[in-house]
CSV table of C-alpha atoms and ligand atoms in Angstrom, one decimal:
chain,number,residue,atom,x,y,z
P,1053,MET,CA,31.1,11.2,-17.8
P,1054,THR,CA,34.0,12.4,-20.0
P,1055,ASP,CA,35.3,10.2,-22.8
P,1056,ILE,CA,38.9,10.8,-21.9
P,1057,LYS,CA,40.5,9.0,-24.8
P,1058,SER,CA,38.8,11.3,-27.3
P,1059,MET,CA,40.9,14.2,-25.8
P,1060,THR,CA,44.1,15.4,-27.5
P,1061,GLU,CA,47.1,16.0,-25.3
P,1062,SER,CA,46.6,19.7,-25.2
P,1063,GLN,CA,42.9,19.2,-24.2
P,1064,LEU,CA,44.1,16.9,-21.5
P,1065,ALA,CA,46.5,19.5,-20.3
P,1066,ASP,CA,43.6,22.0,-19.9
P,1067,PHE,CA,41.6,19.3,-18.2
P,1068,PHE,CA,44.3,18.6,-15.6
P,1069,LYS,CA,44.9,22.3,-15.1
P,1070,GLY,CA,41.3,22.6,-14.2
P,1071,MET,CA,41.7,19.9,-11.6
P,1072,GLY,CA,44.7,21.7,-10.1
P,1073,GLN,CA,47.1,19.0,-11.3
P,1074,PRO,CA,50.6,19.7,-12.8
P,1075,ALA,CA,50.8,19.9,-16.6
P,1076,PHE,CA,52.9,16.7,-17.0
P,1077,ARG,CA,49.8,14.6,-16.0
P,1078,ALA,CA,48.5,15.1,-19.5
P,1079,ARG,CA,51.5,13.3,-21.0
P,1080,GLN,CA,51.4,10.5,-18.5
P,1081,VAL,CA,47.7,9.8,-19.0
P,1082,PHE,CA,47.8,10.3,-22.7
P,1083,THR,CA,50.6,7.7,-23.0
P,1084,TRP,CA,48.8,5.1,-20.9
P,1085,LEU,CA,45.6,5.6,-22.9
P,1086,HIS,CA,47.4,5.1,-26.2
P,1087,ARG,CA,49.0,1.9,-24.9
P,1088,GLY,CA,45.5,0.5,-24.6
P,1089,VAL,CA,45.0,0.4,-20.8
P,1090,CYS,CA,41.3,-0.3,-19.9
P,1091,SER,CA,41.2,1.2,-16.4
P,1092,PHE,CA,42.7,4.0,-14.4
P,1093,ASP,CA,44.1,1.5,-11.9
P,1094,GLU,CA,46.6,0.4,-14.5
P,1095,MET,CA,48.1,3.9,-14.5
P,1096,THR,CA,50.6,3.0,-11.8
P,1097,ASP,CA,52.5,6.3,-11.7
P,1098,LEU,CA,49.4,8.2,-10.6
P,1099,SER,CA,48.4,8.4,-7.0
P,1100,LYS,CA,45.5,6.3,-5.8
P,1101,PRO,CA,43.3,9.3,-5.0
P,1102,LEU,CA,43.9,10.8,-8.4
P,1103,ARG,CA,43.0,7.4,-10.1
P,1104,SER,CA,39.7,7.2,-8.2
P,1105,GLN,CA,39.0,10.9,-8.9
P,1106,LEU,CA,39.5,10.2,-12.6
P,1107,ALA,CA,37.4,7.0,-12.5
P,1108,GLU,CA,34.5,9.1,-11.0
P,1109,THR,CA,34.4,11.6,-13.8
P,1110,CYS,CA,35.8,9.8,-16.9
P,1111,PHE,CA,35.5,6.5,-18.7
P,1112,ILE,CA,37.9,4.6,-20.9
P,1113,THR,CA,36.5,3.0,-24.0
P,1114,ALA,CA,37.5,-0.6,-24.7
P,1115,PRO,CA,35.8,-2.6,-27.3
P,1116,THR,CA,35.5,-6.4,-26.9
P,1117,VAL,CA,36.0,-9.0,-29.7
P,1118,ALA,CA,32.5,-10.2,-30.8
P,1119,ARG,CA,33.9,-12.2,-33.6
P,1120,LYS,CA,37.3,-12.7,-35.2
P,1121,GLN,CA,38.1,-14.5,-38.4
P,1122,THR,CA,41.5,-15.2,-39.8
P,1123,SER,CA,42.0,-15.9,-43.5
P,1124,ARG,CA,43.7,-19.2,-44.3
P,1125,LEU,CA,44.7,-17.8,-47.6
P,1126,ASP,CA,46.6,-14.6,-46.7
P,1127,GLY,CA,46.5,-14.1,-42.9
P,1128,THR,CA,44.0,-11.2,-43.1
P,1129,ILE,CA,42.2,-10.8,-39.8
P,1130,LYS,CA,38.7,-9.4,-39.6
P,1131,TYR,CA,37.4,-8.2,-36.2
P,1132,LEU,CA,33.9,-7.5,-35.3
P,1133,TRP,CA,34.1,-5.3,-32.2
P,1134,GLU,CA,31.3,-4.8,-29.7
P,1135,LEU,CA,31.2,-1.2,-28.4
P,1136,SER,CA,30.1,-0.1,-24.9
P,1137,ASP,CA,26.5,0.4,-26.1
P,1138,GLY,CA,26.2,-3.0,-27.8
P,1139,ASN,CA,26.7,-1.7,-31.4
P,1140,CYS,CA,29.1,-3.6,-33.6
P,1141,ILE,CA,31.7,-2.4,-36.1
P,1142,GLU,CA,34.3,-4.1,-38.3
P,1143,THR,CA,38.0,-3.6,-38.6
P,1144,VAL,CA,40.3,-5.5,-41.0
P,1145,LEU,CA,44.0,-6.1,-40.6
P,1146,MET,CA,45.8,-6.8,-43.9
P,1147,GLN,CA,49.5,-7.9,-44.0
P,1148,TYR,CA,51.2,-6.4,-47.0
P,1149,HIS,CA,55.0,-6.4,-47.8
P,1150,HIS,CA,55.1,-2.7,-47.0
P,1151,GLY,CA,53.6,-3.2,-43.6
P,1152,ASN,CA,50.5,-4.1,-41.7
P,1153,THR,CA,47.4,-2.0,-42.7
P,1154,VAL,CA,44.2,-1.6,-40.7
P,1155,CYS,CA,41.0,-0.7,-42.4
P,1156,ILE,CA,38.8,1.0,-39.9
P,1157,SER,CA,35.1,1.9,-39.8
P,1158,SER,CA,34.0,5.5,-39.3
P,1159,GLN,CA,30.4,5.1,-38.4
P,1160,VAL,CA,28.0,2.4,-37.1
P,1161,GLY,CA,26.3,1.7,-40.4
P,1162,CYS,CA,26.2,4.2,-43.2
P,1163,ARG,CA,23.5,6.5,-44.7
P,1164,MET,CA,25.0,7.0,-48.2
P,1165,GLY,CA,23.0,4.2,-49.8
P,1166,CYS,CA,25.5,2.9,-52.5
P,1167,ALA,CA,23.6,0.2,-54.3
P,1168,PHE,CA,26.4,-2.3,-54.3
P,1169,CYS,CA,27.6,-1.9,-50.7
P,1170,ALA,CA,26.6,-4.2,-47.7
P,1171,SER,CA,27.4,-1.5,-45.1
P,1172,THR,CA,24.6,0.8,-46.0
P,1173,ILE,CA,21.7,-1.7,-46.2
P,1174,ALA,CA,20.4,-1.1,-42.7
P,1175,GLY,CA,21.3,2.7,-42.7
P,1176,LYS,CA,23.3,4.6,-40.2
P,1177,VAL,CA,23.0,4.1,-36.4
P,1178,ARG,CA,25.4,6.7,-35.1
P,1179,ASP,CA,28.9,8.3,-35.6
P,1180,LEU,CA,31.9,6.8,-34.0
P,1181,ARG,CA,33.8,9.0,-31.5
P,1182,PRO,CA,37.5,9.7,-31.8
P,1183,SER,CA,38.3,7.2,-29.0
P,1184,GLU,CA,36.3,4.5,-30.9
P,1185,LEU,CA,38.2,5.2,-34.1
P,1186,LEU,CA,41.5,5.0,-32.3
P,1187,ASP,CA,40.5,1.8,-30.4
P,1188,GLN,CA,40.2,0.0,-33.7
P,1189,VAL,CA,43.9,0.6,-34.3
P,1190,LEU,CA,45.0,0.1,-30.7
P,1191,PHE,CA,43.1,-3.1,-30.0
P,1192,THR,CA,43.7,-4.7,-33.3
P,1193,GLN,CA,47.4,-4.2,-32.7
P,1194,LEU,CA,47.2,-5.5,-29.1
P,1195,ASP,CA,45.0,-8.5,-30.0
P,1196,SER,CA,46.9,-9.6,-33.0
P,1197,GLY,CA,50.4,-8.8,-31.8
P,1198,LEU,CA,51.1,-7.3,-35.2
P,1199,PRO,CA,52.4,-3.7,-35.3
P,1200,VAL,CA,50.3,-1.5,-37.5
P,1201,SER,CA,52.1,1.0,-39.8
P,1202,ASN,CA,49.2,2.1,-42.2
P,1203,ILE,CA,45.6,3.1,-41.7
P,1204,VAL,CA,42.9,3.3,-44.2
P,1205,LEU,CA,39.5,4.8,-43.4
P,1206,MET,CA,37.7,2.5,-45.8
P,1207,GLY,CA,35.5,0.4,-43.5
P,1208,ILE,CA,31.9,0.9,-42.6
P,1209,GLY,CA,30.6,4.5,-42.8
P,1210,GLU,CA,31.4,7.7,-44.6
P,1211,PRO,CA,34.3,9.5,-42.9
P,1212,LEU,CA,33.4,12.9,-44.3
P,1213,ASP,CA,29.9,12.5,-42.8
P,1214,ASN,CA,31.7,12.3,-39.4
P,1215,MET,CA,34.2,15.0,-40.1
P,1216,ASP,CA,35.0,16.5,-36.6
P,1217,ASN,CA,35.5,13.1,-35.0
P,1218,VAL,CA,37.6,11.9,-37.9
P,1219,LEU,CA,39.9,15.0,-37.8
P,1220,ARG,CA,40.3,14.6,-34.0
P,1221,PHE,CA,41.2,10.9,-34.5
P,1222,LEU,CA,43.8,11.8,-37.1
P,1223,GLU,CA,45.4,14.2,-34.6
P,1224,LEU,CA,45.4,11.5,-31.9
P,1225,VAL,CA,46.9,8.7,-34.0
P,1226,ASN,CA,49.4,11.1,-35.5
P,1227,SER,CA,50.6,12.2,-32.0
P,1228,PRO,CA,54.3,11.5,-31.2
P,1229,HIS,CA,53.3,10.4,-27.7
P,1230,GLY,CA,50.6,8.1,-29.1
P,1231,LEU,CA,50.8,5.7,-32.0
P,1232,ASN,CA,52.8,8.3,-34.0
P,1233,ILE,CA,51.5,7.1,-37.4
P,1234,GLY,CA,52.5,9.6,-40.1
P,1235,MET,CA,49.8,11.2,-42.2
P,1236,ARG,CA,51.5,9.8,-45.3
P,1237,HIS,CA,50.6,6.3,-44.0
P,1238,ILE,CA,46.9,7.2,-43.8
P,1239,SER,CA,44.3,7.1,-46.5
P,1240,LEU,CA,40.8,8.4,-46.2
P,1241,SER,CA,38.1,7.3,-48.6
P,1242,THR,CA,34.9,9.2,-49.4
P,1243,CYS,CA,32.0,8.5,-51.6
P,1244,GLY,CA,32.2,12.1,-52.8
P,1245,VAL,CA,30.8,14.5,-50.1
P,1246,VAL,CA,32.0,17.7,-51.9
P,1247,PRO,CA,31.8,20.2,-48.9
P,1248,GLY,CA,33.8,17.6,-46.9
P,1249,ILE,CA,36.5,17.4,-49.6
P,1250,ASP,CA,36.8,21.2,-49.6
P,1251,ALA,CA,37.0,21.4,-45.8
P,1252,LEU,CA,39.6,18.6,-45.8
P,1253,ALA,CA,41.7,20.5,-48.4
P,1254,GLU,CA,41.8,23.5,-46.1
P,1255,LYS,CA,43.5,21.4,-43.5
P,1256,GLN,CA,46.4,20.6,-45.9
P,1257,LEU,CA,47.0,17.2,-44.5
P,1258,GLN,CA,49.6,14.9,-46.0
P,1259,LEU,CA,47.2,11.9,-46.1
P,1260,THR,CA,46.0,10.2,-49.3
P,1261,LEU,CA,42.5,11.1,-50.3
P,1262,SER,CA,40.6,8.2,-52.1
P,1263,VAL,CA,37.5,9.1,-54.0
P,1264,SER,CA,35.0,6.3,-54.7
P,1265,LEU,CA,34.2,7.3,-58.2
P,1266,HIS,CA,32.7,4.1,-59.6
P,1267,ALA,CA,31.3,5.9,-62.7
P,1268,PRO,CA,32.4,9.1,-64.5
P,1269,ASP,CA,29.0,9.9,-66.0
P,1270,SER,CA,26.2,11.3,-63.9
P,1271,GLU,CA,23.5,9.0,-65.2
P,1272,THR,CA,25.3,5.8,-64.2
P,1273,ARG,CA,26.7,7.3,-61.0
P,1274,SER,CA,23.3,8.5,-59.7
P,1275,ARG,CA,21.9,5.1,-60.4
P,1276,ILE,CA,24.4,3.3,-58.1
P,1277,MET,CA,25.4,6.1,-55.7
P,1278,PRO,CA,22.6,8.4,-54.3
P,1279,VAL,CA,25.3,10.9,-53.1
P,1280,ASN,CA,25.6,11.8,-56.8
P,1281,ARG,CA,22.1,13.3,-56.7
P,1282,ALA,CA,23.3,15.8,-54.1
P,1283,TYR,CA,26.9,16.4,-55.4
P,1284,ASP,CA,27.0,15.4,-59.0
P,1285,VAL,CA,30.1,14.0,-60.7
P,1286,GLU,CA,31.0,17.3,-62.4
P,1287,GLU,CA,31.1,19.0,-59.0
P,1288,LEU,CA,33.0,16.1,-57.6
P,1289,PHE,CA,35.7,16.3,-60.3
P,1290,ALA,CA,35.9,20.1,-59.8
P,1291,ALA,CA,36.4,19.5,-56.0
P,1292,CYS,CA,39.1,17.0,-56.8
P,1293,HIS,CA,40.9,19.5,-59.0
P,1294,ARG,CA,40.6,22.1,-56.2
P,1295,TYR,CA,41.9,19.6,-53.6
P,1296,PHE,CA,44.9,18.8,-55.8
P,1297,ARG,CA,45.7,22.5,-56.3
P,1298,LYS,CA,45.4,23.2,-52.6
P,1299,THR,CA,47.3,20.2,-51.2
P,1300,GLY,CA,49.6,19.0,-54.1
P,1301,ARG,CA,48.5,15.5,-53.2
P,1302,ARG,CA,47.7,13.0,-55.9
P,1303,ILE,CA,44.1,11.6,-55.5
P,1304,SER,CA,43.4,7.9,-55.7
P,1305,PHE,CA,40.1,7.0,-57.4
P,1306,GLU,CA,38.4,3.8,-56.5
P,1307,TYR,CA,36.4,2.0,-59.1
P,1308,ALA,CA,34.5,-1.2,-58.4
P,1309,MET,CA,34.0,-2.9,-61.7
P,1310,ILE,CA,30.4,-3.9,-62.2
P,1311,ASP,CA,29.3,-6.0,-65.2
P,1312,GLY,CA,27.6,-4.0,-67.9
P,1313,VAL,CA,27.2,-0.9,-65.7
P,1314,ASN,CA,30.5,1.0,-65.5
P,1315,ASP,CA,32.9,-1.2,-67.5
P,1316,HIS,CA,32.5,0.3,-71.0
P,1317,ASP,CA,35.4,1.7,-73.0
P,1318,TRP,CA,33.6,5.1,-73.3
P,1319,GLN,CA,33.6,5.4,-69.5
P,1320,ALA,CA,37.4,4.8,-69.5
P,1321,GLU,CA,37.7,7.6,-72.1
P,1322,LEU,CA,35.5,9.9,-70.0
P,1323,ILE,CA,37.7,9.2,-66.9
P,1324,ALA,CA,40.8,10.1,-68.8
P,1325,ARG,CA,39.2,13.4,-70.0
P,1326,LYS,CA,38.0,14.4,-66.5
P,1327,LEU,CA,41.4,13.7,-64.9
P,1328,LYS,CA,43.3,15.9,-67.3
P,1329,GLY,CA,45.5,18.4,-65.5
P,1330,MET,CA,45.7,16.3,-62.3
P,1331,PRO,CA,47.9,13.3,-61.5
P,1332,GLY,CA,45.2,10.8,-60.6
P,1333,HIS,CA,45.5,7.1,-60.0
P,1334,VAL,CA,42.7,4.7,-60.6
P,1335,ASN,CA,42.3,1.7,-58.4
P,1336,LEU,CA,40.1,-0.9,-60.1
P,1337,ILE,CA,38.4,-3.2,-57.6
P,1338,PRO,CA,36.9,-6.5,-58.7
P,1339,LEU,CA,33.3,-6.1,-57.3
P,1340,ASN,CA,32.6,-8.2,-54.2
P,1341,GLU,CA,29.3,-9.9,-54.6
P,1342,VAL,CA,26.8,-8.9,-52.0
P,1343,VAL,CA,23.8,-11.3,-51.8
P,1344,GLU,CA,21.2,-8.6,-51.5
P,1345,SER,CA,22.6,-6.8,-54.6
P,1346,PRO,CA,21.7,-7.5,-58.3
P,1347,TYR,CA,25.2,-6.4,-59.5
P,1348,LYS,CA,27.7,-8.8,-60.8
P,1349,PRO,CA,31.5,-8.5,-61.1
P,1350,SER,CA,32.7,-7.2,-64.5
P,1351,LYS,CA,34.6,-9.5,-66.8
P,1352,ARG,CA,36.4,-6.5,-68.4
P,1353,VAL,CA,38.7,-5.5,-65.6
P,1354,GLY,CA,41.9,-6.2,-67.6
P,1355,ALA,CA,40.6,-4.6,-70.7
P,1356,PHE,CA,39.4,-1.5,-68.8
P,1357,GLN,CA,42.8,-1.2,-67.2
P,1358,GLN,CA,44.5,-1.4,-70.5
P,1359,LYS,CA,42.2,1.2,-72.0
P,1360,LEU,CA,42.9,3.7,-69.2
P,1361,GLU,CA,46.7,3.1,-69.4
P,1362,SER,CA,46.6,3.6,-73.2
P,1363,LEU,CA,45.0,7.0,-72.5
P,1364,GLY,CA,47.8,7.9,-70.0
P,1365,VAL,CA,45.9,7.2,-66.8
P,1366,THR,CA,47.7,5.0,-64.3
P,1367,ALA,CA,45.4,2.2,-63.2
P,1368,THR,CA,46.0,-0.8,-60.9
P,1369,VAL,CA,43.8,-3.7,-60.0
P,1370,ARG,CA,43.4,-4.2,-56.3
P,1371,ARG,CA,44.5,-7.5,-55.0
P,1372,SER,CA,41.6,-9.1,-53.1
P,1373,LEU,CA,42.5,-10.3,-49.6
P,1374,GLY,CA,40.4,-12.3,-47.1
P,1375,GLY,CA,38.1,-13.8,-49.7
P,1376,ASP,CA,37.3,-16.6,-47.4
P,1377,ILE,CA,36.2,-14.5,-44.4
P,1378,ASP,CA,33.6,-12.0,-45.5
P,1379,ALA,CA,36.3,-9.4,-45.3
P,1380,SER,CA,34.7,-6.7,-47.4
P,1381,CYS,CA,32.6,-3.8,-46.5
P,1382,GLY,CA,30.1,-4.6,-43.8
P,1383,GLN,CA,29.5,-8.2,-44.7
P,1384,LEU,CA,30.5,-9.6,-41.3
P,1385,ARG,CA,28.5,-7.1,-39.3
P,1386,ARG,CA,25.5,-7.8,-41.6
P,1387,LYS,CA,25.9,-11.6,-41.0
P,1388,GLU,CA,26.0,-11.1,-37.2
P,1389,MET,CA,22.9,-8.8,-37.3
P,1390,MET,CA,21.0,-11.4,-39.4
P,1391,GLU,CA,21.9,-14.3,-37.2
P,1392,LYS,CA,20.9,-12.3,-34.1
P,1393,GLY,CA,17.6,-11.5,-35.8
P,1394,HIS,CA,18.2,-7.8,-35.9
P,1395,LEU,CA,17.3,-7.6,-39.6
T,353,SAH,N1,32.2,5.7,-47.5
T,353,SAH,C1,33.6,5.6,-48.0
T,353,SAH,C2,34.5,4.6,-47.4
T,353,SAH,C3,33.9,3.2,-47.2
T,353,SAH,S1,33.8,2.0,-48.5
T,353,SAH,C4,33.6,5.5,-49.5
T,353,SAH,O1,32.5,5.3,-50.0
T,353,SAH,O2,34.6,5.7,-50.1
T,353,SAH,C5,35.3,1.6,-49.1
T,353,SAH,C6,35.3,1.3,-50.6
T,353,SAH,O3,34.7,0.0,-50.9
T,353,SAH,C7,34.5,2.3,-51.4
T,353,SAH,O4,35.2,2.6,-52.6
T,353,SAH,C8,33.2,1.5,-51.7
T,353,SAH,O5,32.6,2.1,-52.8
T,353,SAH,C9,33.8,0.2,-52.0
T,353,SAH,N2,32.8,-0.9,-52.0
T,353,SAH,C10,31.6,-1.0,-51.3
T,353,SAH,N3,31.0,-2.1,-51.6
T,353,SAH,C11,31.8,-2.8,-52.5
T,353,SAH,C12,31.6,-4.1,-53.2
T,353,SAH,N4,30.6,-4.8,-53.0
T,353,SAH,N5,32.6,-4.4,-54.0
T,353,SAH,C13,33.7,-3.7,-54.2
T,353,SAH,N6,33.9,-2.5,-53.6
T,353,SAH,C14,32.9,-2.0,-52.7
């Protein structure tokens, strides 16, 4: 069976050509799929025989809502979607003044092993397909009734560990006949997979690359992020400089502030030294406490921000949304798995 929603419009055109169908079928079907129809029978401008022919060879992905939590504090909605194979993933919808943003997952679980992150505790199950990436945006929009204008790939999983599917998804969501979300409205976050950063740079996309830095020195970074043992922070900074030279796009660095681990002034000084020659922006994140983790939120967020600013590095503190609904990083999926006795 073919996962028809994972196909781009030009792939669909080839597909229909192979079926002896006219080229305009691709546009028709693509438009229906990107409106979120769940069956070929809903495609009313196709003949009945064609609809049943498609249903015999293709399937249309459609996740179902396993859990949904709405924050009473700020309207943030967190979805736990159940996929066709029973796996669950999370998507979060945040309402900002500049528009509604969805934070989507890129994999079922994660194999990167960051010590402070709930998404990685049970490892990676599988990659998400382009259709399953897109569905998170489509069905969040349909279920909530809120139009989505921005996408961040900052949910469960490592996007650059699922590069081909993520690139295809970007093409799908960017399509003028689909959701038509501009690259400048999309951010992709990586824990620092250096070959992936270089490959992405080659594509010269206008999206915003976010790098989860969390420590500027190798000793600390290797302790909290195993990826640093494969691609160390010096190589990571070098890749970031290359990325900036190639794309001209400013990189955003995420930095979860952990008490006594990465919140020292000397680390702010090191960040400033490493970012010289590149317009970086540091996004300080108050650490979200994960029950299984020994790490505690830093009390020096403001002081660290001031230190960075005094050294000429722009730094902001991320406003925390959905604090009452387990809205961060794999916490809801984890809760569901524990309650169902999967862990
Ligand atoms: N794998 C990608 C994207 C997913 S995580 C990446 O690592 O960038 C999105 C962001 O949330 C990352 O910066 C991640 O390090 C951060 N994060 C994970 N657990 C956190 C926690 N407990 N508190 C604050 N930020 C956390």
